[in-house]
PDB file of C-alpha atoms in Angstrom:
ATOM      1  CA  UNK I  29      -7.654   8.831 -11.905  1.00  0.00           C
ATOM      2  CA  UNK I  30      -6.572   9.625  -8.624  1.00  0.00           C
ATOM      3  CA  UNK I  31      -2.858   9.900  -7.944  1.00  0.00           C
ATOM      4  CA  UNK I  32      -0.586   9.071  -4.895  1.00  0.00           C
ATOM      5  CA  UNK I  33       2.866   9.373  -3.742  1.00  0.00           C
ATOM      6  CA  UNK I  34       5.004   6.508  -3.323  1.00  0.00           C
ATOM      7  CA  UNK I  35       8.277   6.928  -0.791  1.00  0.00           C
ATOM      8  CA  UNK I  36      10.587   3.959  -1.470  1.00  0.00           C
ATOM      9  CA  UNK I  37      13.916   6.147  -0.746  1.00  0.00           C
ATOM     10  CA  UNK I  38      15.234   8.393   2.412  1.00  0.00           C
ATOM     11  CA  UNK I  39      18.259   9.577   1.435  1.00  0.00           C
ATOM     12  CA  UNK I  40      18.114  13.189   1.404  1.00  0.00           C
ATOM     13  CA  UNK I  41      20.724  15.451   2.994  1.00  0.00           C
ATOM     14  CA  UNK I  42      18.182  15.931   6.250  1.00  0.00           C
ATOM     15  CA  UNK I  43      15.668  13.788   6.833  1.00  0.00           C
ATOM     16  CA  UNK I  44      13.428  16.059   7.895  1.00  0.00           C
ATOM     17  CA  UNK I  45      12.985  16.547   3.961  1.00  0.00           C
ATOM     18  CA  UNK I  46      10.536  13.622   4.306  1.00  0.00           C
ATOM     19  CA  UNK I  47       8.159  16.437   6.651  1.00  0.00           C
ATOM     20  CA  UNK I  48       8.158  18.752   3.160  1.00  0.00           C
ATOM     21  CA  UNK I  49       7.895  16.413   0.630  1.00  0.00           C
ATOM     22  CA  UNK I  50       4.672  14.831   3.024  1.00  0.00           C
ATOM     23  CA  UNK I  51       2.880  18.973   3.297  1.00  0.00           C
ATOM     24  CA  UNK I  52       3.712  19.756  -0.295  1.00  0.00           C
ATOM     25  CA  UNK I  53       1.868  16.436  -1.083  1.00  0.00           C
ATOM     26  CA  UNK I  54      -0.880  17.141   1.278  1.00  0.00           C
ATOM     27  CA  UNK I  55      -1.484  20.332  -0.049  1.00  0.00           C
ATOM     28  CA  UNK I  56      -1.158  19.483  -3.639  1.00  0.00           C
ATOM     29  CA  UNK I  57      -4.163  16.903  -3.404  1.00  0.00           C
ATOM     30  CA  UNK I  58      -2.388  13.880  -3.576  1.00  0.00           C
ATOM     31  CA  UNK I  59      -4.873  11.070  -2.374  1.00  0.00           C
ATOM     32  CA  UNK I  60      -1.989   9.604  -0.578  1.00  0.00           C
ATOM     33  CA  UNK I  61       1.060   9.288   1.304  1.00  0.00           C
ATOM     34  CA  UNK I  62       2.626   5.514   0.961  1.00  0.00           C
ATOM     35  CA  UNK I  63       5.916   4.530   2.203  1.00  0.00           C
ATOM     36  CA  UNK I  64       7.560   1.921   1.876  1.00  0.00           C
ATOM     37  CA  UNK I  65       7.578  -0.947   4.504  1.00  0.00           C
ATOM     38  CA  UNK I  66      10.951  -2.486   4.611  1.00  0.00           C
ATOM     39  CA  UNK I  67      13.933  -2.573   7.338  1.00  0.00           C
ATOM     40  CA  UNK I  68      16.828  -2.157   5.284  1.00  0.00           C
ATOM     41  CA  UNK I  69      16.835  -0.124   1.955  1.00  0.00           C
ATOM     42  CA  UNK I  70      15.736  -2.532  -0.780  1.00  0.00           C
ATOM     43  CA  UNK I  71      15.276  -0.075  -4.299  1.00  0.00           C
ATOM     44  CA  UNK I  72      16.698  -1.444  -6.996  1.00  0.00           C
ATOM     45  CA  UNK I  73      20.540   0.538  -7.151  1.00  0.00           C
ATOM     46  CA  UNK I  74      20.863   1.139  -3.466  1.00  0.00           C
ATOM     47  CA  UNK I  75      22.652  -0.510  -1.029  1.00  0.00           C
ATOM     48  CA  UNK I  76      20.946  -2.108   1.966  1.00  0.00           C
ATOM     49  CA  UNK I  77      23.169   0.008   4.478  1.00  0.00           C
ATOM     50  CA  UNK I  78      21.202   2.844   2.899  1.00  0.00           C
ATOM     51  CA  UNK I  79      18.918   5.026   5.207  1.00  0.00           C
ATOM     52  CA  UNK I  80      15.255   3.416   5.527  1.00  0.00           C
ATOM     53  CA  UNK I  81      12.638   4.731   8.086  1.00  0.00           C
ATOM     54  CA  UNK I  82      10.886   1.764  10.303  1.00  0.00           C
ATOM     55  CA  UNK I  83       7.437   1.770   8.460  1.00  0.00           C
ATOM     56  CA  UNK I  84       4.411   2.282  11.146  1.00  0.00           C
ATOM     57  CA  UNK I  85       6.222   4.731  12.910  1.00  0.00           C
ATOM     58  CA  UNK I  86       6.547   6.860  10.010  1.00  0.00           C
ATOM     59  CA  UNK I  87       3.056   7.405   9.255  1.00  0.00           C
ATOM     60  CA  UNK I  88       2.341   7.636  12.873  1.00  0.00           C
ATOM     61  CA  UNK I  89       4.662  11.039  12.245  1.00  0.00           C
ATOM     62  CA  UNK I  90       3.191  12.261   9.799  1.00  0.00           C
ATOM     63  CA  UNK I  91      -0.439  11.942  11.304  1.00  0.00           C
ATOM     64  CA  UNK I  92       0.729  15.163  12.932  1.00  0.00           C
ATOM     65  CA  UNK I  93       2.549  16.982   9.991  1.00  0.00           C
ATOM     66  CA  UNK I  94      -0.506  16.386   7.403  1.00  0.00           C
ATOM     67  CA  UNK I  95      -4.296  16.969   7.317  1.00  0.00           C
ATOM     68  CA  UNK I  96      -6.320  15.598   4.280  1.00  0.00           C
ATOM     69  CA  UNK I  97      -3.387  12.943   2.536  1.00  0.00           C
ATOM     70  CA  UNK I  98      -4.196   9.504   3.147  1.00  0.00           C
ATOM     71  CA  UNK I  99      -1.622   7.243   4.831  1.00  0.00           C
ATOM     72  CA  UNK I 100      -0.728   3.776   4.501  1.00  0.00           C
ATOM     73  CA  UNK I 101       2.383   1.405   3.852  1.00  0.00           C
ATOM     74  CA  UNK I 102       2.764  -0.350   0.211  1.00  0.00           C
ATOM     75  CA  UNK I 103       2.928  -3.157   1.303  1.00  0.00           C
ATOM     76  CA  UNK I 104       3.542  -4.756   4.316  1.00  0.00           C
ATOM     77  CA  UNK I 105       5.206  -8.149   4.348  1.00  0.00           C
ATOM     78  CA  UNK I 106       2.379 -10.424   6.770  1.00  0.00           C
ATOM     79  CA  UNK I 107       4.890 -12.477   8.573  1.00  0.00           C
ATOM     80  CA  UNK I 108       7.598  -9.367   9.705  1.00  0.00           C
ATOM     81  CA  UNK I 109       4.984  -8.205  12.475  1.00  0.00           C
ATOM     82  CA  UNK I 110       2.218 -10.328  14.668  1.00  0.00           C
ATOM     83  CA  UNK I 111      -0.760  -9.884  13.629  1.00  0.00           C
ATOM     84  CA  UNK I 112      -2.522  -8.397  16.223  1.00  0.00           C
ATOM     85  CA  UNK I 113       0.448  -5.374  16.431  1.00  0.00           C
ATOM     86  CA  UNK I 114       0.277  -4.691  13.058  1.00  0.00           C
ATOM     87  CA  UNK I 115      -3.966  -4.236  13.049  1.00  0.00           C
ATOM     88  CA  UNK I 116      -3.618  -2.271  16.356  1.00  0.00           C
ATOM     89  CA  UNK I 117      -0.832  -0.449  14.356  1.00  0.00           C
ATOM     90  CA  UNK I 118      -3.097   0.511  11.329  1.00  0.00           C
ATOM     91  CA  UNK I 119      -6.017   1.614  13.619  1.00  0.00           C
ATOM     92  CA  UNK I 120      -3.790   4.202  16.351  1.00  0.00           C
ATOM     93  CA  UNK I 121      -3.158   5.695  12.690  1.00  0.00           C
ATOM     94  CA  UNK I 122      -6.752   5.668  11.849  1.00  0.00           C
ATOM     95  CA  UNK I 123      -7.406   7.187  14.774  1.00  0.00           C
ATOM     96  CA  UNK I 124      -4.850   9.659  15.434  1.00  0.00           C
ATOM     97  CA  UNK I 125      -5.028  10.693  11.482  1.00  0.00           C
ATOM     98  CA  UNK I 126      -9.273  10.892  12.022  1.00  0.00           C
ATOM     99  CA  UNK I 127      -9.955   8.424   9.432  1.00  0.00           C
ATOM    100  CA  UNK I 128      -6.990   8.662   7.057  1.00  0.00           C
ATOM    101  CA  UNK I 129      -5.043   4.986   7.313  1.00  0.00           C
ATOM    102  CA  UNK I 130      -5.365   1.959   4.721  1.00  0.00           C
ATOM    103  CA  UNK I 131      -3.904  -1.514   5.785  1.00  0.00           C
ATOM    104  CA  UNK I 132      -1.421  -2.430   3.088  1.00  0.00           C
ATOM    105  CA  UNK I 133      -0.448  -6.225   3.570  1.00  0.00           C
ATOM    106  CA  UNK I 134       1.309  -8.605   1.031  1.00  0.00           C
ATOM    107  CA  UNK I 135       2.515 -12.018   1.192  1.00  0.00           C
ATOM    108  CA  UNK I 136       6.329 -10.711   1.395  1.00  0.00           C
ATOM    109  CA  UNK I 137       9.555 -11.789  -0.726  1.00  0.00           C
ATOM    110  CA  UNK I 138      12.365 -10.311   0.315  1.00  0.00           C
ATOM    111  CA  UNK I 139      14.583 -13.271   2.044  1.00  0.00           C
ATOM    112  CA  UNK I 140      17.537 -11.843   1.941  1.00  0.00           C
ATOM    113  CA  UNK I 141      16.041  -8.471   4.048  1.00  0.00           C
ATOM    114  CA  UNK I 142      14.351 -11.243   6.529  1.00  0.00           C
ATOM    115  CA  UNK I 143      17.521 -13.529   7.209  1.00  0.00           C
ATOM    116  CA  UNK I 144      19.640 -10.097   7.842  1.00  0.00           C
ATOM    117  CA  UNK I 145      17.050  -8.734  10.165  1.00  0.00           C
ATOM    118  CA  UNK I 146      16.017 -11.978  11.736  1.00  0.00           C
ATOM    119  CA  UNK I 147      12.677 -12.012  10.538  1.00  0.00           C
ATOM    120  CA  UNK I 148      10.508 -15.026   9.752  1.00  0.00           C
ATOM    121  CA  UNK I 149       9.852 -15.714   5.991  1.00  0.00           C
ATOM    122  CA  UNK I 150       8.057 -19.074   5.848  1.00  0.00           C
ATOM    123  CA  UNK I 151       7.070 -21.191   2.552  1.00  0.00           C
ATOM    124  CA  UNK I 152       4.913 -18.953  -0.076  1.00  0.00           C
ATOM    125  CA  UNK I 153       1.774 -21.235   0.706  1.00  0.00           C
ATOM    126  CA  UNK I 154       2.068 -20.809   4.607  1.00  0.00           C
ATOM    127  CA  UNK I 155       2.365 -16.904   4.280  1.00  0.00           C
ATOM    128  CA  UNK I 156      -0.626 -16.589   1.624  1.00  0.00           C
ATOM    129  CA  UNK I 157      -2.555 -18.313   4.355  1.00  0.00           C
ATOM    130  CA  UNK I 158      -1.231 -16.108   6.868  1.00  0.00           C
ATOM    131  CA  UNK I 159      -2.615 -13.158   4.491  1.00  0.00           C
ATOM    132  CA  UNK I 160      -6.121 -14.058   4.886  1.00  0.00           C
ATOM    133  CA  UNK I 161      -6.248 -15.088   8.484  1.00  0.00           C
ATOM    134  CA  UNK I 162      -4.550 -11.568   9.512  1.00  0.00           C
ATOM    135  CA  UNK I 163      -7.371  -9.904   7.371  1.00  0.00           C
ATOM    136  CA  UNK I 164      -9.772 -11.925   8.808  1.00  0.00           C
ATOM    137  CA  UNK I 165      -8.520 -11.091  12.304  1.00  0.00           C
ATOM    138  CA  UNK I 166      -8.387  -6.894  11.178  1.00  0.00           C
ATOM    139  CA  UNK I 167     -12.070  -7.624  10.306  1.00  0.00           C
ATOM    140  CA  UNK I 168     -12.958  -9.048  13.477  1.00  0.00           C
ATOM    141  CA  UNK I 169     -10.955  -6.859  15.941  1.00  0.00           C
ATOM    142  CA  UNK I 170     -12.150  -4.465  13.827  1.00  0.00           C
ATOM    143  CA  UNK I 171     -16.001  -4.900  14.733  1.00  0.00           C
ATOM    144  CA  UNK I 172     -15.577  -4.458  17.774  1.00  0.00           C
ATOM    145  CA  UNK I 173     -15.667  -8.530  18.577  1.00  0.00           C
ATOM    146  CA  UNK I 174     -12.974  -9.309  20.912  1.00  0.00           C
ATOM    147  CA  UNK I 175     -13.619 -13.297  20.980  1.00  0.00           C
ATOM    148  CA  UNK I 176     -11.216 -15.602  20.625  1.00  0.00           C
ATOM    149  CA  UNK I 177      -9.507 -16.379  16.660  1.00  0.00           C
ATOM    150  CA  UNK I 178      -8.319 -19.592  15.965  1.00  0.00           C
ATOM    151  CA  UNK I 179      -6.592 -19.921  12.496  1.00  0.00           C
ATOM    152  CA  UNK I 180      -4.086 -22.526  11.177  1.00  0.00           C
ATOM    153  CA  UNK I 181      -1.158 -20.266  11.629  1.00  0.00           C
ATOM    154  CA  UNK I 182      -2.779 -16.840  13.219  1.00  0.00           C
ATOM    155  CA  UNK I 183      -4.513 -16.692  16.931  1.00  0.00           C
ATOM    156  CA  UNK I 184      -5.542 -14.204  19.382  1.00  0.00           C
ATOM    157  CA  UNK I 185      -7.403 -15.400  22.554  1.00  0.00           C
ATOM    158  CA  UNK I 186      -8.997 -12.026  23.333  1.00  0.00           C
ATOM    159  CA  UNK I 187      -8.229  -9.212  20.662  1.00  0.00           C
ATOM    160  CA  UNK I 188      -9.233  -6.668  21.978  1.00  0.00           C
ATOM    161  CA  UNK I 189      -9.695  -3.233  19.354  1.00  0.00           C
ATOM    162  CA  UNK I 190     -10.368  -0.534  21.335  1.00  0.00           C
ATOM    163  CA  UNK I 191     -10.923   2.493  20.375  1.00  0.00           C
ATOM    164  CA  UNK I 192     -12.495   1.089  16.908  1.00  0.00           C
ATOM    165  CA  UNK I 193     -10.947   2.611  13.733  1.00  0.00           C
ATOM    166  CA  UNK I 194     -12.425   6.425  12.812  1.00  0.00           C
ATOM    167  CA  UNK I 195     -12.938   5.174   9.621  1.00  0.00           C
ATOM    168  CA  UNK I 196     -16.337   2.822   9.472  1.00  0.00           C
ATOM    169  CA  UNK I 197     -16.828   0.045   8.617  1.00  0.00           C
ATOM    170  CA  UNK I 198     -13.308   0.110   9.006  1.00  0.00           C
ATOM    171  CA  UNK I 199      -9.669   1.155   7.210  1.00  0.00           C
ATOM    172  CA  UNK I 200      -9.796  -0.094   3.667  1.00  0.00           C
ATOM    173  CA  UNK I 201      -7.549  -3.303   2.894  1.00  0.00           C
ATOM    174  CA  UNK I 202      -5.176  -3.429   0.030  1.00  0.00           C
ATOM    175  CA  UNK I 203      -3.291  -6.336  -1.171  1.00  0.00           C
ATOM    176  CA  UNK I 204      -0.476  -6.005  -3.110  1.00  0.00           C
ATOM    177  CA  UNK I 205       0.994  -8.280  -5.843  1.00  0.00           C
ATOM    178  CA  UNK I 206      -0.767  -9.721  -9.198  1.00  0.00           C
ATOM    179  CA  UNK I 207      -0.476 -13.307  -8.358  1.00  0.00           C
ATOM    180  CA  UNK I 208      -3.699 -14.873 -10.610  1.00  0.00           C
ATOM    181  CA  UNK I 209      -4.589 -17.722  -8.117  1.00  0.00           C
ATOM    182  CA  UNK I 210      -3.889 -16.405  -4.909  1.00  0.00           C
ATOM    183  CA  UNK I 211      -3.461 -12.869  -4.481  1.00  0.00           C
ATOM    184  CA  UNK I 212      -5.958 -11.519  -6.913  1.00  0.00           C
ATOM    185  CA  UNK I 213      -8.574 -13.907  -5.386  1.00  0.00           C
ATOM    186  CA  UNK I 214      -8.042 -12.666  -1.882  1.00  0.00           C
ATOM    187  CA  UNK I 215      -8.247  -9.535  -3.214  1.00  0.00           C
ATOM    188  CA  UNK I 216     -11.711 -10.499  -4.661  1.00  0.00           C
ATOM    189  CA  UNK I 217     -13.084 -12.097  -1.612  1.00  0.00           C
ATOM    190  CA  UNK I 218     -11.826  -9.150   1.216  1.00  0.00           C
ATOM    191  CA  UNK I 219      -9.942  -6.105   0.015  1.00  0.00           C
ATOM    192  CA  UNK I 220     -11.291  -2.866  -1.099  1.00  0.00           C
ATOM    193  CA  UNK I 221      -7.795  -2.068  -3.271  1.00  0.00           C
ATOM    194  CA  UNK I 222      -5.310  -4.094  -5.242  1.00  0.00           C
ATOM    195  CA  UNK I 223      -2.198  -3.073  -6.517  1.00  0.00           C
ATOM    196  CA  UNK I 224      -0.456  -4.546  -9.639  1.00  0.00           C
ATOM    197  CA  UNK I 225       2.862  -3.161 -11.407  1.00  0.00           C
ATOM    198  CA  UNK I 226       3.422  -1.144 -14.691  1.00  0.00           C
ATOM    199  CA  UNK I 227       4.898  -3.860 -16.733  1.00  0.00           C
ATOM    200  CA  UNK I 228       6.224  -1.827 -20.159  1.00  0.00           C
ATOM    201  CA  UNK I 229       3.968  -4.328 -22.797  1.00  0.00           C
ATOM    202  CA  UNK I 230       1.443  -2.158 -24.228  1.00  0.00           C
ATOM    203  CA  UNK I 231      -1.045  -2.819 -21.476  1.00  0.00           C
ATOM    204  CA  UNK I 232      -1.345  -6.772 -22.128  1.00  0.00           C
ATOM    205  CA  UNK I 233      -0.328  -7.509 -18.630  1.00  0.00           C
ATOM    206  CA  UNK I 234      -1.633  -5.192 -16.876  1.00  0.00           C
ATOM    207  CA  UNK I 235      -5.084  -5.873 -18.406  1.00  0.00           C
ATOM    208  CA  UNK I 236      -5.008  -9.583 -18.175  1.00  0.00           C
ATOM    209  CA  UNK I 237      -4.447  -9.367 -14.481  1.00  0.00           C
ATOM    210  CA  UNK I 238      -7.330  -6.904 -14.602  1.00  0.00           C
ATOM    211  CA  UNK I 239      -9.698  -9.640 -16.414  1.00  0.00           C
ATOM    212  CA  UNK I 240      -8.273 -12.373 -13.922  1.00  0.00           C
ATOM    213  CA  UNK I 241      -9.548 -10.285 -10.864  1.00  0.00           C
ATOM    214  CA  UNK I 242     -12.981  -9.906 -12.887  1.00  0.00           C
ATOM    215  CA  UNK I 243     -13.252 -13.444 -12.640  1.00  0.00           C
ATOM    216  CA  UNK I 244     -12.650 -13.808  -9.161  1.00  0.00           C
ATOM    217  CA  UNK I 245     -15.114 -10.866  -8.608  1.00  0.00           C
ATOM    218  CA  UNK I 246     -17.827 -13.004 -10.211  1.00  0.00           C
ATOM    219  CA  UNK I 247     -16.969 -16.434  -7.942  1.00  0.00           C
ATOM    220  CA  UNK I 248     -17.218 -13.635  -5.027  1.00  0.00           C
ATOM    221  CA  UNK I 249     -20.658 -12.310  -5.999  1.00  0.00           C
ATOM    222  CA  UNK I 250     -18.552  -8.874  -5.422  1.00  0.00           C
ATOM    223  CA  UNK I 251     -18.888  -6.156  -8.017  1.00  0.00           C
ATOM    224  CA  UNK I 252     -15.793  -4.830  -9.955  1.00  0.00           C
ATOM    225  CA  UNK I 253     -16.277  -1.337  -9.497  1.00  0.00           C
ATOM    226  CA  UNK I 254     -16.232  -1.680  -5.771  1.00  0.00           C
ATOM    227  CA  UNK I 255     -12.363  -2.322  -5.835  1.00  0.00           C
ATOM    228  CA  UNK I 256      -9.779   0.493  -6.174  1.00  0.00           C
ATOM    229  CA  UNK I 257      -7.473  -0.860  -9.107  1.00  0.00           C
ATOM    230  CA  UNK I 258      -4.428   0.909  -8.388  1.00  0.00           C
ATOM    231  CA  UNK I 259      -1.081   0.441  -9.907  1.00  0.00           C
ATOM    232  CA  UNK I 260       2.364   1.368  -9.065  1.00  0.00           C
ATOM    233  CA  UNK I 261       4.250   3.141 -11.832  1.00  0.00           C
ATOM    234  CA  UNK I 262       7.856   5.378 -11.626  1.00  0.00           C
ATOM    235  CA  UNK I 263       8.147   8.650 -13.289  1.00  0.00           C
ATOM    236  CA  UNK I 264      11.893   9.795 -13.792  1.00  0.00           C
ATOM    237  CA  UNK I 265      13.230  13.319 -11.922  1.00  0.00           C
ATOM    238  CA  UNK I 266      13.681  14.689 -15.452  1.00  0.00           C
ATOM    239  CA  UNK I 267      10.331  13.970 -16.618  1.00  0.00           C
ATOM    240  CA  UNK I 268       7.828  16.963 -17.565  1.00  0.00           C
ATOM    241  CA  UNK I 269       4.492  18.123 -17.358  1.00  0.00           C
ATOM    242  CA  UNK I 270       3.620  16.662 -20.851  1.00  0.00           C
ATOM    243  CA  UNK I 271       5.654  13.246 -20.216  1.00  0.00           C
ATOM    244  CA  UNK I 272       3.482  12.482 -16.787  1.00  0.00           C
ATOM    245  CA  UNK I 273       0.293  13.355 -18.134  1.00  0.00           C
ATOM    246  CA  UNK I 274       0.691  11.146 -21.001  1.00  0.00           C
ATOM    247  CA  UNK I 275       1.934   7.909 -18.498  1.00  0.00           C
ATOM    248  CA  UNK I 276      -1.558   9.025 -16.466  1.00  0.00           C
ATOM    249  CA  UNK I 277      -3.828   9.010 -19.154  1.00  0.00           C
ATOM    250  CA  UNK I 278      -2.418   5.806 -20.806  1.00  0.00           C
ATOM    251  CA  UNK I 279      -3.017   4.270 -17.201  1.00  0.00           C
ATOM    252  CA  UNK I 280      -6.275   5.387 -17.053  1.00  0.00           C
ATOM    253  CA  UNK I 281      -7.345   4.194 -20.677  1.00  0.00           C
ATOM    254  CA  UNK I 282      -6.170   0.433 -19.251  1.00  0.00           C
ATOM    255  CA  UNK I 283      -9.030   0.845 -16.375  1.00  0.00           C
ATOM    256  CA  UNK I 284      -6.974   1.836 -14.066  1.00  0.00           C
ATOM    257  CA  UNK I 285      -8.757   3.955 -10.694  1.00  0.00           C
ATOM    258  CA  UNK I 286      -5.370   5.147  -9.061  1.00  0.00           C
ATOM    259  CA  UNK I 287      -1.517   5.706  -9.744  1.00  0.00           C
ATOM    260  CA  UNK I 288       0.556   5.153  -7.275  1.00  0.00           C
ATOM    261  CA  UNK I 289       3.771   7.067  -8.565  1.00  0.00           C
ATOM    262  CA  UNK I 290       7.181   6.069  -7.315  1.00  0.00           C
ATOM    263  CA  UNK I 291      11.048   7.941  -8.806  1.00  0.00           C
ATOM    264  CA  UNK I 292      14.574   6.942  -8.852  1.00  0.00           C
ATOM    265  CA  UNK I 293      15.566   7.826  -5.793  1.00  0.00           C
ATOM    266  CA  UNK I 294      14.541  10.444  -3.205  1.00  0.00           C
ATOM    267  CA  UNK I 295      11.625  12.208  -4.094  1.00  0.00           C
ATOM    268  CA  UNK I 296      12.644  16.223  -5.056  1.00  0.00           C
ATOM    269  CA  UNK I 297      10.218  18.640  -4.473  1.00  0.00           C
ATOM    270  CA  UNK I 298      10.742  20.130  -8.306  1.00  0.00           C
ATOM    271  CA  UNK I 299       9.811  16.443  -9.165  1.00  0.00           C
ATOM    272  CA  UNK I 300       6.681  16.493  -6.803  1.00  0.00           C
ATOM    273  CA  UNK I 301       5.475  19.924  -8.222  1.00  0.00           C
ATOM    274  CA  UNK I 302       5.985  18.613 -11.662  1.00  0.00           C
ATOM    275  CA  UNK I 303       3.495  15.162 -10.785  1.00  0.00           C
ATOM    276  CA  UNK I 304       1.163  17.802  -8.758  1.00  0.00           C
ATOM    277  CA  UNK I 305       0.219  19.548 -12.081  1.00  0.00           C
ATOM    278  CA  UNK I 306      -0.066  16.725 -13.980  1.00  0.00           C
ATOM    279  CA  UNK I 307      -2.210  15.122 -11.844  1.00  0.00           C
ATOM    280  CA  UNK I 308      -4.554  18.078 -11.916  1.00  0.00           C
ATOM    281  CA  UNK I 309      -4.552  18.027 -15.519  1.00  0.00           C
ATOM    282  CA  UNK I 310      -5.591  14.786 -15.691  1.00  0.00           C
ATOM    283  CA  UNK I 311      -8.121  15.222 -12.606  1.00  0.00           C
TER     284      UNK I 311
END
């Protein structure tokens, strides 16, 4: 099981809490470093007027302030940024981290973020179609083949990716959400990560949407194993040693590759240290 943090809140006294909280997980062996990618604050409790770092240039900062942590935003929403921006986005981090950025990308929800911030948020249909032509275009731009893309709602006339990514082939994809007919089959057919939710059920979900993404696997010819199954789950500031190496473990026995661990609220450093040595118990 590997283990990342998740960084959904900035509200600490001084932001520059966000540089510690980023070295202590770096140093602790945290796989990696996801924040958020929203423009307005948008955890459940808060208020929207709430402190909230722009995304992208986030993780650009802390390129500089970390050295092993992988970096990457869970998730963005495909329609907030043109395509082409948000791939050229993804690989300056790649290249200024030397190989450390994944492209998060999701179909987006959040209407009442995009109509405050004057974003588009078209139908659900148009923007899972806008998922796979932006991956598409990564891929390409990606290879090094600037030639012109033509999609139904996603073009480029000369995309031009230079430098290439560090990381070859290229950064891996992850698509968040555990839609069965759409999400988990793009997953499937282009993404080396999904991301599905820690529904409290005894597992039933999250296993179900596990089997569903089998099945797309097999209409892929693509093997299983090749996709990080990671999940996002939230561990309370209060909770111990014992209580997050129990929540690990019972991920884990569900087939889970990678935790993606998320609190109520700002992240503390007590809290961090606490998930640190759990996740080297379970490691």
């Amino acid at each position: 099981m590997r283990v990342s943090l998740g960084v959904t809140n900035f509200t600490w006294p001084a932001v520059n809490e966000l540089d510690a909280i980023a070295r202590q997980a770096d140093e602790g062996g945290l796989d990696t470093l996801w924040v958020a990618d929203h423009l307005v604050q948008a955890e459940p409790g808060t208020e929207p007027t709430d402190p909230m770092l722009e995304a992208y240039a986030t993780l650009g900062h802390l390129t500089a302030i970390t050295e092993r942590i992988r970096l990457g935003a869970m998730v963005t929403a495909v329609s907030f940024r043109p395509p082409a921006l948000l791939v050229k986005a993804v690989t300056t981090i790649d290249v200024l981290s030397s190989g450390r950025a994944w492209l998060g990308l999701g179909a987006g929800y959040h209407q009442g973020e995009a109509t405050m911030m004057g974003l588009p948020l078209p139908a659900t249909a148009e923007r899972f179609e806008q998922v796979e032509e932006t991956v598409r275009l990564a891929l390409q731009m990606w290879s090094g083949n600037d030639q012109p893309f033509t999609g139904t709602h996603v073009s480029a006339q000369n995309p031009i990716g230079r430098p290439l990514p560090a990381t070859r082939p290229h950064p891996p994809i992850l698509i968040g959400g555990a839609g069965e007919q759409k999400t988990l089959r793009l997953v499937a057919r282009y993404a080396q990560a999904c991301n599905i939710f820690d529904i409290p059920d005894g597992g039933r979900t999250v296993r179900h949407k596990l089997d569903v993404l089998a099945r797309h696997c097999d209409t892929e010819n693509r093997d299983p194993a090749e996709i990080d199954k990671t999940i996002s789950t939230r561990v309370l500031p209060t909770a111990t040693i014992d209580d997050i190496t129990a929540q690990l473990t019972r991920l884990t026995d569900l087939g889970l590759d990678h935790a993606v661990v998320i609190t109520s609220g700002p992240w503390q450093r007590t809290t961090l240290n606490t998930l640190i040595k759990a996740t080297t118990r379970v490691a």
